[in-house]
Short mmCIF file of C-alpha atoms in Angstrom, two decimals:
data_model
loop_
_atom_site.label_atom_id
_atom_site.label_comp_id
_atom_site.label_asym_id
_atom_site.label_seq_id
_atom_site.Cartn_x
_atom_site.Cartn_y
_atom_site.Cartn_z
CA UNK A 1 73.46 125.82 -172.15
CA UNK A 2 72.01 128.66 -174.15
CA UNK A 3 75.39 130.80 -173.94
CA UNK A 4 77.26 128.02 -176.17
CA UNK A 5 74.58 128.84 -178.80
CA UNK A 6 75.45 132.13 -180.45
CA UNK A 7 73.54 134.23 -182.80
CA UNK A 8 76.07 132.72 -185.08
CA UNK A 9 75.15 129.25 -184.49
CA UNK A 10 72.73 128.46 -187.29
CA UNK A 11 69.70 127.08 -184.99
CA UNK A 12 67.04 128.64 -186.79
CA UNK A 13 68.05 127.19 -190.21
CA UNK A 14 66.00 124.18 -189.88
CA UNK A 15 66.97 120.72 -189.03
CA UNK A 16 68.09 119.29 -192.05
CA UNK A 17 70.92 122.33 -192.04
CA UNK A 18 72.10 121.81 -188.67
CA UNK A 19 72.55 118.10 -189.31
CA UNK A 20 74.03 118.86 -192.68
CA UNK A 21 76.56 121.30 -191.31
CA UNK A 22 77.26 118.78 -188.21
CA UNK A 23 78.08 116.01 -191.02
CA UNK A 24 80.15 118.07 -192.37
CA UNK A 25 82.56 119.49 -189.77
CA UNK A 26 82.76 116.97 -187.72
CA UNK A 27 84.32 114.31 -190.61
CA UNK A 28 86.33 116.91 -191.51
CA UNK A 29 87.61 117.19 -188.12
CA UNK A 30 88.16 114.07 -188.18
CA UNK A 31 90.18 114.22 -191.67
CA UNK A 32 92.64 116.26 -190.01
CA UNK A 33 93.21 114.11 -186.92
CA UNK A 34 94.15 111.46 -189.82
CA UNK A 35 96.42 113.88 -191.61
CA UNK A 36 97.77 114.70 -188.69
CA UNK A 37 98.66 111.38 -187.25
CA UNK A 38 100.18 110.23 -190.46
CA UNK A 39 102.34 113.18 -190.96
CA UNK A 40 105.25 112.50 -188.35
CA UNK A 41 105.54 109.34 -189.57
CA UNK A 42 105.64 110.26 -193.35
CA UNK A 43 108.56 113.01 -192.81
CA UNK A 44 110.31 110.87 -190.15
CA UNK A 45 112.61 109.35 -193.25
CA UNK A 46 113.51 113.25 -194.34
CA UNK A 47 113.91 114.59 -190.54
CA UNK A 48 116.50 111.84 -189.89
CA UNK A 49 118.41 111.79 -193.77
CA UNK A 50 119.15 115.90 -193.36
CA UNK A 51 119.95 115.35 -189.65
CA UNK A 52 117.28 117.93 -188.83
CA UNK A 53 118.17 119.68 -185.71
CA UNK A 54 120.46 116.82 -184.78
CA UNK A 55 117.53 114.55 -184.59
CA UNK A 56 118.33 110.85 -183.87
CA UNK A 57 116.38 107.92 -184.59
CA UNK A 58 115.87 107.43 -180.62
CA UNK A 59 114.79 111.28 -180.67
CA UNK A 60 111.83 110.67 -183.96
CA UNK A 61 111.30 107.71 -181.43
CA UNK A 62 110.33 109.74 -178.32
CA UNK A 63 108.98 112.18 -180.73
CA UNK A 64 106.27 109.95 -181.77
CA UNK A 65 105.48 108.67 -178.07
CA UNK A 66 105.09 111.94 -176.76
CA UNK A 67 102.83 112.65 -179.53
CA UNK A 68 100.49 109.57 -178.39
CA UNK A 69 100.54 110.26 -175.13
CA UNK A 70 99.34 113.61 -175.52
CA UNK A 71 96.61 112.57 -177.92
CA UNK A 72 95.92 110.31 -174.77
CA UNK A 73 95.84 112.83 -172.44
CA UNK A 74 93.32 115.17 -174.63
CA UNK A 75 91.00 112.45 -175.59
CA UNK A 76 90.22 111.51 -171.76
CA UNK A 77 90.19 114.89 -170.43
CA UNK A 78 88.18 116.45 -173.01
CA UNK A 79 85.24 114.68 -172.38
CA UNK A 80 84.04 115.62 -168.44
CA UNK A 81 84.84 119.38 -169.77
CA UNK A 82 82.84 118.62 -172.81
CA UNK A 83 79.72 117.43 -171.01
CA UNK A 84 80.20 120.28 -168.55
CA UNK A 85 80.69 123.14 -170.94
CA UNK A 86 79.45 122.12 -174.57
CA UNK A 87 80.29 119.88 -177.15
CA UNK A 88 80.96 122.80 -179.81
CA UNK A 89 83.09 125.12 -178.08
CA UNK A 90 85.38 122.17 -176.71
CA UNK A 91 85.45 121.01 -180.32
CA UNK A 92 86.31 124.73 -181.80
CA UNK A 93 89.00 124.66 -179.09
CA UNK A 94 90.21 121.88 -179.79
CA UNK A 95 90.86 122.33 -183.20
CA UNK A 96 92.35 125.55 -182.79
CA UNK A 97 95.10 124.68 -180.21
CA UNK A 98 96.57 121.73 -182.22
CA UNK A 99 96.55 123.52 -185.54
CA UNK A 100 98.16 126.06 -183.79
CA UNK A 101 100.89 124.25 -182.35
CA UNK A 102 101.22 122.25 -185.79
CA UNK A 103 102.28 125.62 -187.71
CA UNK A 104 104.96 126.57 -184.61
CA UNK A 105 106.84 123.27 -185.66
CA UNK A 106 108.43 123.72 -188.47
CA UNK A 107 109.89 126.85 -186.02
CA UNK A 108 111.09 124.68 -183.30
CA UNK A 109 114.98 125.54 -183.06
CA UNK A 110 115.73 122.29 -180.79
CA UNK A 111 114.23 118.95 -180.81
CA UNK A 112 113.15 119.41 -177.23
CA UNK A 113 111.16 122.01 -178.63
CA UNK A 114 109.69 119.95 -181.69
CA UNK A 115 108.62 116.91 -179.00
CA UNK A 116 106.81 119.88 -176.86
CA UNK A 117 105.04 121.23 -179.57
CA UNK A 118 103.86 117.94 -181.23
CA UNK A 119 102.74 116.97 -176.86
CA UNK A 120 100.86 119.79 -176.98
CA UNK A 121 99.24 119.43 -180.42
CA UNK A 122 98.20 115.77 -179.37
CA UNK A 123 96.74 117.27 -176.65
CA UNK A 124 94.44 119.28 -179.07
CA UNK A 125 94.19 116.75 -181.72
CA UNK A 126 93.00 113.96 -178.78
CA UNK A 127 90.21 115.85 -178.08
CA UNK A 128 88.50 116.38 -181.69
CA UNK A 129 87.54 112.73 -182.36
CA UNK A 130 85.81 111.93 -179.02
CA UNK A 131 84.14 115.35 -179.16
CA UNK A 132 83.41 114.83 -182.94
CA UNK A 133 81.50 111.37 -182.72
CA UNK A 134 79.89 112.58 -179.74
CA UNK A 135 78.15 115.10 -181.74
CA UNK A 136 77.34 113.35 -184.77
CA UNK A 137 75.66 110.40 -182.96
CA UNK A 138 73.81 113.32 -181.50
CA UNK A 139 72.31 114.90 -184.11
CA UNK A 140 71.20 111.10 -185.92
CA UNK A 141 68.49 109.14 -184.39
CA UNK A 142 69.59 106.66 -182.07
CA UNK A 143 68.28 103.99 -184.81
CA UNK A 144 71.63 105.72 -187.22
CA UNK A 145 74.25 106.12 -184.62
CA UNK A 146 76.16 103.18 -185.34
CA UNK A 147 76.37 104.19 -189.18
CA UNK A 148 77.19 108.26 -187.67
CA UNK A 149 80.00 106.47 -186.11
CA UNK A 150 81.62 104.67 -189.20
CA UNK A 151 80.97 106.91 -191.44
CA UNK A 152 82.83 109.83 -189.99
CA UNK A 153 86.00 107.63 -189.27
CA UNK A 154 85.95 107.44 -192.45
CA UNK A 155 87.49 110.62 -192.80
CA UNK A 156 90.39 109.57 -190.94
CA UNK A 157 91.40 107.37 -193.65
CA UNK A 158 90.95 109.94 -196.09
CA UNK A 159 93.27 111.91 -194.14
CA UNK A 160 95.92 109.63 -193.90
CA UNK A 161 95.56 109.23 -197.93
CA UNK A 162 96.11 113.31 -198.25
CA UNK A 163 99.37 112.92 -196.34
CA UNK A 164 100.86 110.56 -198.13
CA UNK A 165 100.14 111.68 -201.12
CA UNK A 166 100.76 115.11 -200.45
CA UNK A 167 104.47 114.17 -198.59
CA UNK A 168 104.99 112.54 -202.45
CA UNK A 169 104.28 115.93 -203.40
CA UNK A 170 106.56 118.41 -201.04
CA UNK A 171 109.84 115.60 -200.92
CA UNK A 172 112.14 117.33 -198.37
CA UNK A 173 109.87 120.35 -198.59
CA UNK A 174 108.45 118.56 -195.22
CA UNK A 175 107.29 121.82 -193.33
CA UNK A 176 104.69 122.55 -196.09
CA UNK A 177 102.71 119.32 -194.29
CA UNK A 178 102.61 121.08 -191.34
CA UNK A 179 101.67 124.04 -192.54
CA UNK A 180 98.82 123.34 -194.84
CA UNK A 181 97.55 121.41 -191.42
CA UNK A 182 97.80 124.24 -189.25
CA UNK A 183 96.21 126.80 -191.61
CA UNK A 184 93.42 124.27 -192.51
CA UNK A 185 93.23 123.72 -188.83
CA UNK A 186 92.37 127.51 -188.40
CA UNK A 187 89.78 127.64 -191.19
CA UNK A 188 87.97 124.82 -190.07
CA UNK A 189 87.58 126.02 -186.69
CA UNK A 190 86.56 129.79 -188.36
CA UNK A 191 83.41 127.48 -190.10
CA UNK A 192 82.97 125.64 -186.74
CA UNK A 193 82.31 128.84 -184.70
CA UNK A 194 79.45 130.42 -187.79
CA UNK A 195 78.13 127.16 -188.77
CA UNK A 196 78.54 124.43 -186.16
CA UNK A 197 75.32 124.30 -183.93
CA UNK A 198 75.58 122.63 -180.44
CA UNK A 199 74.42 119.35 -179.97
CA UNK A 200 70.71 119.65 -179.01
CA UNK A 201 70.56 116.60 -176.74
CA UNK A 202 73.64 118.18 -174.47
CA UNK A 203 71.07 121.65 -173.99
CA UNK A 204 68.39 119.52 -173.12
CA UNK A 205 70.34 117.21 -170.79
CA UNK A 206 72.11 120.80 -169.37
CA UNK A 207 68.52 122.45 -168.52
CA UNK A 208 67.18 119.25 -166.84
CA UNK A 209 66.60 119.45 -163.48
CA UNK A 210 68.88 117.04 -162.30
CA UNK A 211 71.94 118.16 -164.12
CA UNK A 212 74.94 118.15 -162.44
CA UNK A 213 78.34 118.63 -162.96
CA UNK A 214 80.06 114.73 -164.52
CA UNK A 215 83.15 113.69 -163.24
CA UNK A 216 85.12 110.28 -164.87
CA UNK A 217 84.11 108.52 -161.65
CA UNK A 218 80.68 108.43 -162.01
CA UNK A 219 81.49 105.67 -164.77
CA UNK A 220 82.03 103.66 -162.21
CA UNK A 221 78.70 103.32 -160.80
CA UNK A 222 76.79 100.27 -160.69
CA UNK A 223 75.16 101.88 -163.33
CA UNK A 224 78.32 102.02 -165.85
CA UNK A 225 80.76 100.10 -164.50
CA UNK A 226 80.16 96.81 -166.22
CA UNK A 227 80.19 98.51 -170.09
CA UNK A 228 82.63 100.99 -169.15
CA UNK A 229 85.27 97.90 -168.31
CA UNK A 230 84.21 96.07 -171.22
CA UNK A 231 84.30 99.05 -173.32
CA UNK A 232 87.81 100.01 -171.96
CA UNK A 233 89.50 96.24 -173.07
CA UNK A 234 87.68 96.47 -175.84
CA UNK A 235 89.19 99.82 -176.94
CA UNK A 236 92.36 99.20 -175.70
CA UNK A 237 92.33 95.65 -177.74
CA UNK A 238 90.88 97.07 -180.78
CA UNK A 239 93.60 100.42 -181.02
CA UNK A 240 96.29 98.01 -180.48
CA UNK A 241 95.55 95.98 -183.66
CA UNK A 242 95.05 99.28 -185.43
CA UNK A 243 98.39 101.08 -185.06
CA UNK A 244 100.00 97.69 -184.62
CA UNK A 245 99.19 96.69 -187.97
CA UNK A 246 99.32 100.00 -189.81
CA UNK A 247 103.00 100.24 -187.74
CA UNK A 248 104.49 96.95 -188.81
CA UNK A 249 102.30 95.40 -191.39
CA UNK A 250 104.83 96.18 -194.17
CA UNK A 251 107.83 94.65 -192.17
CA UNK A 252 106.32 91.60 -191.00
CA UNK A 253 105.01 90.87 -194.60
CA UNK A 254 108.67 91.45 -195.94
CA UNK A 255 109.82 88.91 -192.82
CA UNK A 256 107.28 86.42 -194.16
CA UNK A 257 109.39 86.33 -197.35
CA UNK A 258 106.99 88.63 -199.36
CA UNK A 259 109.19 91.01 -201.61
CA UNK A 260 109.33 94.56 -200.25
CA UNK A 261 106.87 96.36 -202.93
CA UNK A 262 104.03 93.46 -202.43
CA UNK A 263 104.54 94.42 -198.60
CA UNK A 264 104.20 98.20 -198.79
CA UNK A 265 100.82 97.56 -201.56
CA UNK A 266 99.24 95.20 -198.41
CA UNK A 267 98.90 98.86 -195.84
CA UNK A 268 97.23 100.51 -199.06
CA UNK A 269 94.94 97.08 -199.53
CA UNK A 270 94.61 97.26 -195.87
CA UNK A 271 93.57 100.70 -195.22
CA UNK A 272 90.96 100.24 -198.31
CA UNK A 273 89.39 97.28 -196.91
CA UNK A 274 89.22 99.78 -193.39
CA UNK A 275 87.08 102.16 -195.34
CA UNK A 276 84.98 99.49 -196.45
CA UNK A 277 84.90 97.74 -193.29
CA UNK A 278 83.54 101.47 -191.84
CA UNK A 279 80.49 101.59 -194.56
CA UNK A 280 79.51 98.51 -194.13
CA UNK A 281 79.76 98.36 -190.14
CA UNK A 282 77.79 100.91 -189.63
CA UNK A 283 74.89 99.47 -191.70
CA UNK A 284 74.86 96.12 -190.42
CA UNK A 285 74.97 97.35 -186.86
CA UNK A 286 72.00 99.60 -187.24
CA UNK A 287 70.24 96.64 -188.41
CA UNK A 288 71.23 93.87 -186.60
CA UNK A 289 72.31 95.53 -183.28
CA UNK A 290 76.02 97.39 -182.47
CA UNK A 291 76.91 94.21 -179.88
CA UNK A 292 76.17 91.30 -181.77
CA UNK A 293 77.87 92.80 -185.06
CA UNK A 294 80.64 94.13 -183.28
CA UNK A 295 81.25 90.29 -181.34
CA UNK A 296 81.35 89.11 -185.17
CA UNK A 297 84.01 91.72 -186.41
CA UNK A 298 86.15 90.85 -183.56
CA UNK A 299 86.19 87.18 -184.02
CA UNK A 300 86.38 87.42 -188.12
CA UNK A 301 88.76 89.35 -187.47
CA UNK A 302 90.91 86.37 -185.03
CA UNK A 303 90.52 84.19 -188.42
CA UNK A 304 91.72 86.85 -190.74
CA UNK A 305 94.87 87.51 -188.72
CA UNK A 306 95.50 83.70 -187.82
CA UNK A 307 95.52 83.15 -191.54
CA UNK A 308 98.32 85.96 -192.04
CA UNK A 309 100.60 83.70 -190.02
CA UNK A 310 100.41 81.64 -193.21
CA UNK A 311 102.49 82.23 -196.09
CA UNK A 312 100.57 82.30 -199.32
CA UNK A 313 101.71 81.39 -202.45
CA UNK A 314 98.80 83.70 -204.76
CA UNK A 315 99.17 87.07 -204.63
CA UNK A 316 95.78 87.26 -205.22
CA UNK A 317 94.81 85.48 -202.38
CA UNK A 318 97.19 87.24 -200.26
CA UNK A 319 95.43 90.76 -201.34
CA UNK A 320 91.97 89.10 -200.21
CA UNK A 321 92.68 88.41 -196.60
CA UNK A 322 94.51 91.27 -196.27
CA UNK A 323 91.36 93.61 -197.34
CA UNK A 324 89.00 91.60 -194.91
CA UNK A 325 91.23 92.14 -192.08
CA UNK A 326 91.17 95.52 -192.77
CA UNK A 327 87.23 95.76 -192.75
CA UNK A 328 86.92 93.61 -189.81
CA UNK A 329 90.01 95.41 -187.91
CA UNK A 330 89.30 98.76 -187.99
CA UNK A 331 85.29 98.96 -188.08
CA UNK A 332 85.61 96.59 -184.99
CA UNK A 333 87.28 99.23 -183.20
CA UNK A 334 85.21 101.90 -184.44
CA UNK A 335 81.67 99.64 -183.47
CA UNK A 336 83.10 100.05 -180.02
CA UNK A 337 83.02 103.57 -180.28
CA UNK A 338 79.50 103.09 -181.66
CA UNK A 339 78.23 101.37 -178.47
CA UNK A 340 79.15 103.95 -176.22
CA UNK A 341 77.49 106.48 -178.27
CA UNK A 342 74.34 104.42 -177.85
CA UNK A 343 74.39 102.80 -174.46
CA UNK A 344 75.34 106.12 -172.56
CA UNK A 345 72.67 108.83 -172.21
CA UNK A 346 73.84 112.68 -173.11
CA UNK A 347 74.90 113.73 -169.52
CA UNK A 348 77.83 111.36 -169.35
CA UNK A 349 77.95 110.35 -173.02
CA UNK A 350 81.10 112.99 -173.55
CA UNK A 351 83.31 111.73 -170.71
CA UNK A 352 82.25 107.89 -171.64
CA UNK A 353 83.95 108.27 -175.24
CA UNK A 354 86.66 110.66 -173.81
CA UNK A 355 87.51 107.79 -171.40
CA UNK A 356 86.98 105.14 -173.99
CA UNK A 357 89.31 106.93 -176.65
CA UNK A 358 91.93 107.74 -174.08
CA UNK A 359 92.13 103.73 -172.79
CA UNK A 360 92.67 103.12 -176.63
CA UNK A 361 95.51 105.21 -177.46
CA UNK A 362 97.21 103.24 -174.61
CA UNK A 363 96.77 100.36 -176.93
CA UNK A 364 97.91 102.45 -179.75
CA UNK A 365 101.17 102.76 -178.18
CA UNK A 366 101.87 99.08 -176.67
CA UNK A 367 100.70 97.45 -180.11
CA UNK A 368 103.60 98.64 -182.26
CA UNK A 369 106.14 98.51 -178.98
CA UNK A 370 105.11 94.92 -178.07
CA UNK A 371 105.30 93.97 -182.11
CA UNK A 372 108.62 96.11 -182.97
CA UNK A 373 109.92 93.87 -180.08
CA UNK A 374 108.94 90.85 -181.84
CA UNK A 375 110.68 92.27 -185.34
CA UNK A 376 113.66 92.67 -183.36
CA UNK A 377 113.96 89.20 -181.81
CA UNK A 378 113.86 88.29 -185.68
CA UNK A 379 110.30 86.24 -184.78
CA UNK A 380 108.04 88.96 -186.39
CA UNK A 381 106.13 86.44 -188.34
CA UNK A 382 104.73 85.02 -187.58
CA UNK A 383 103.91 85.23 -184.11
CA UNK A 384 103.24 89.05 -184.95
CA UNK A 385 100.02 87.88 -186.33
CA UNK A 386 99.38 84.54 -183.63
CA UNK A 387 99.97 88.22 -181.39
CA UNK A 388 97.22 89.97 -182.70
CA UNK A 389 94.77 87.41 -182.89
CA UNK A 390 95.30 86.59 -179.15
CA UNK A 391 94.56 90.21 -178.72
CA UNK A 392 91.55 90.20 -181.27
CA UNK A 393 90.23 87.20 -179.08
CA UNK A 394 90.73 89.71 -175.70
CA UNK A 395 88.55 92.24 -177.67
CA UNK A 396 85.58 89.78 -178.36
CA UNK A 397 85.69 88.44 -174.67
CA UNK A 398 85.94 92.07 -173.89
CA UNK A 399 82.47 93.36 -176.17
CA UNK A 400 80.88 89.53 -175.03
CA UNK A 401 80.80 91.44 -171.34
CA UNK A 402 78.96 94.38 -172.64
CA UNK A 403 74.60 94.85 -171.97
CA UNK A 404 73.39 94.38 -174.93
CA UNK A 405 71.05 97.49 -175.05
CA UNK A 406 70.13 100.73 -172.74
CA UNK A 407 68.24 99.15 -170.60
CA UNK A 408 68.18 101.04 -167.47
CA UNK A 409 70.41 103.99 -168.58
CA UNK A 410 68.13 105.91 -170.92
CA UNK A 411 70.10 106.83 -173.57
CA UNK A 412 67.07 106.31 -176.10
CA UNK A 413 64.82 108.31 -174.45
CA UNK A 414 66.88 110.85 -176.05
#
């Protein structure tokens, strides 16, 4: 698709540049999806003290959903549109329509208006992360895509880090988070469009002779239709146990008799032992292949969430499972997304992930719905965590399913 290429795209700057550049963007892309993701949550205590707009707790509530579902929404339609009309300028547009929705809320004069603008942002902000990994397992050799795929998620963590302690920062000053997103929004997607070069695998699959347009139901062919279930559980499983966790971790610690400070320090040992977990993921995958690793995240991760059903009497000790669930929980997810990049080739490898990510933040919303309803019933812990290893045990059944390389799709002829 030679039209998606610009004379601003920097193709003729060598290899090493276009991969650099690629690197670059696309983890910071994904830095703001984290930001972004974290923010509602982070001002959510503000919004309701000042009675913002009138806002209710049942309003932040629906508030938050609608934000989910549109980040559902955007992550599975993005991807037939991105392997129809480019991975860059889907990613460009992406970025621009939820940063530009994230600066209009702050102006939102009802909260009707808030919940539209935040739907509408997720739409945007559903569609960078698919589109992102997409193009940084294409521009890494198939033997690096599993370590492409970590290594940019790690930017979501980072992003979630800036928000919070940025939101320490700004107090009640809570529309300064939103703006600071939407403005970086804008500049990133001003770099995208002179520096970020299309992926080169999407113009060669684009001027093949066979290409055709790629619709979400040619991944169930024969072909596809065995990974793309397993993938789908897998992702669905593996998003659950992420927002689930990072939703009620705190509370169910506090429930397990853990004093409230102890519990909030376990998300920050938690989301450490993520970015870990990402590093060392990807590594081990490209080594040892993304299945078999990815089968033993998801069932180290059953034991490290079985044993958080246990109250421990070392706070030391507690800190140490705690940090291996994190790098088992979230890298497990993440390996998923890892596969896909690998197993599909480039004509179909967009709408694959698109799908994939979409399934998943389905899971994002049941896990903290199902687990909140736990809290309520005042049995939190510790069948919260006998919960999530059933579902870790769903998501290794789920990757066991998967073919464990290309085989006859020919993603490494690539």
């Amino acid at each position: 698709m030679a039209s998606t290429v610009s004379s601003a795209d920097p193709a003729t700057t060598g290899t090493t540049g276009r991969n650099a550049w690629t690197v670059i963007l696309c983890w910071i892309t994904v830095l703001l999806e984290g930001y972004d993701l974290v923010v509602l949550g982070a001002i959510i205590p503000t919004l309701l003290k000042t009675h913002h707009l009138g806002m209710t707790a049942g309003d932040a509530t629906t508030i938050a959903t609608l934000s989910l579902v549109g980040v559902a929404i955007g992550a599975v339609c993005v991807g037939p549109l991105a392997d129809r009309l480019g991975r860059r300028l889907l990613l460009i547009g992406s970025v621009l329509l939820f940063s530009v929705f994230t600066l209009l809320v702050p102006l939102a004069g009802s909260v009707a208006v808030f919940a539209i603008l935040r739907l509408v942002a997720g739409l945007g902000l559903g569609a960078c992360m698919p589109v992102s990994l997409t193009m940084m397992a294409e521009h890494m050799p198939a033997a690096r895509r599993a370590r492409a795929s970590t290594l940019t998620m790690t930017g979501y963590h980072t992003g979630a880090v800036v928000t919070s302690l940025l939101a320490l920062q700004v107090t009640d000053d809570w529309q300064i988070l939103f703006y600071v997103l939407g403005a970086a929004g804008i500049a990133v997607a001003a770099v995208q469009w002179f520096r970020l070069p299309e992926s080169e695998a999407f113009v060669r699959a684009k001027r093949a002779p066979e290409a055709r347009r790629v619709a979400f139901t040619e991944l169930l062919e024969p072909a596809y239709l065995r990974a793309g279930i397993g993938v789908w559980v897998a992702s669905f499983m593996g998003l659950l146990l992420v927002y689930g966790l990072n939703t009620w971790l705190p509370k169910l610690m506090n429930d397990a008799g853990y004093p409230v400070p102890t519990a909030v320090t376990q998300l920050l040992v938690l989301n450490v032992g993520g970015v870990a977990g990402l590093v060392l993921g990807g590594f081990v995958a490209d080594r040892r292949g993304i299945k078999g690793t990815t089968l033993g995240w998801f069932g180290v991760s059953v034991l490290m969430l079985a044993c958080l059903s246990v109250k421990m009497h070392s706070d030391l000790m507690l800190d140490i499972v705690v940090f291996f669930t994190g790098v088992f929980v979230f890298s497990a997810q993440v390996l998923v997304y890892a596969y896909v990049t690998h197993y599909y080739p480039a004509s179909v490898r967009g709408t694959a992930l698109g799908s994939a990510s979409g399934i998943g933040r389905i899971g994002s919303i049941v896990g903290p719905s199902i687990t909140g309803a736990l809290v309520t019933a005042g049995i939190g812990h510790p069948w919260g965590f006998y919960f999530f290893a059933a579902v870790a045990v769903l998501g290794f059944l789920a990757v066991l399913t998967l073919p464990r390389a290309a085989g006859s799709v020919p993603a490494a002829a690539e």
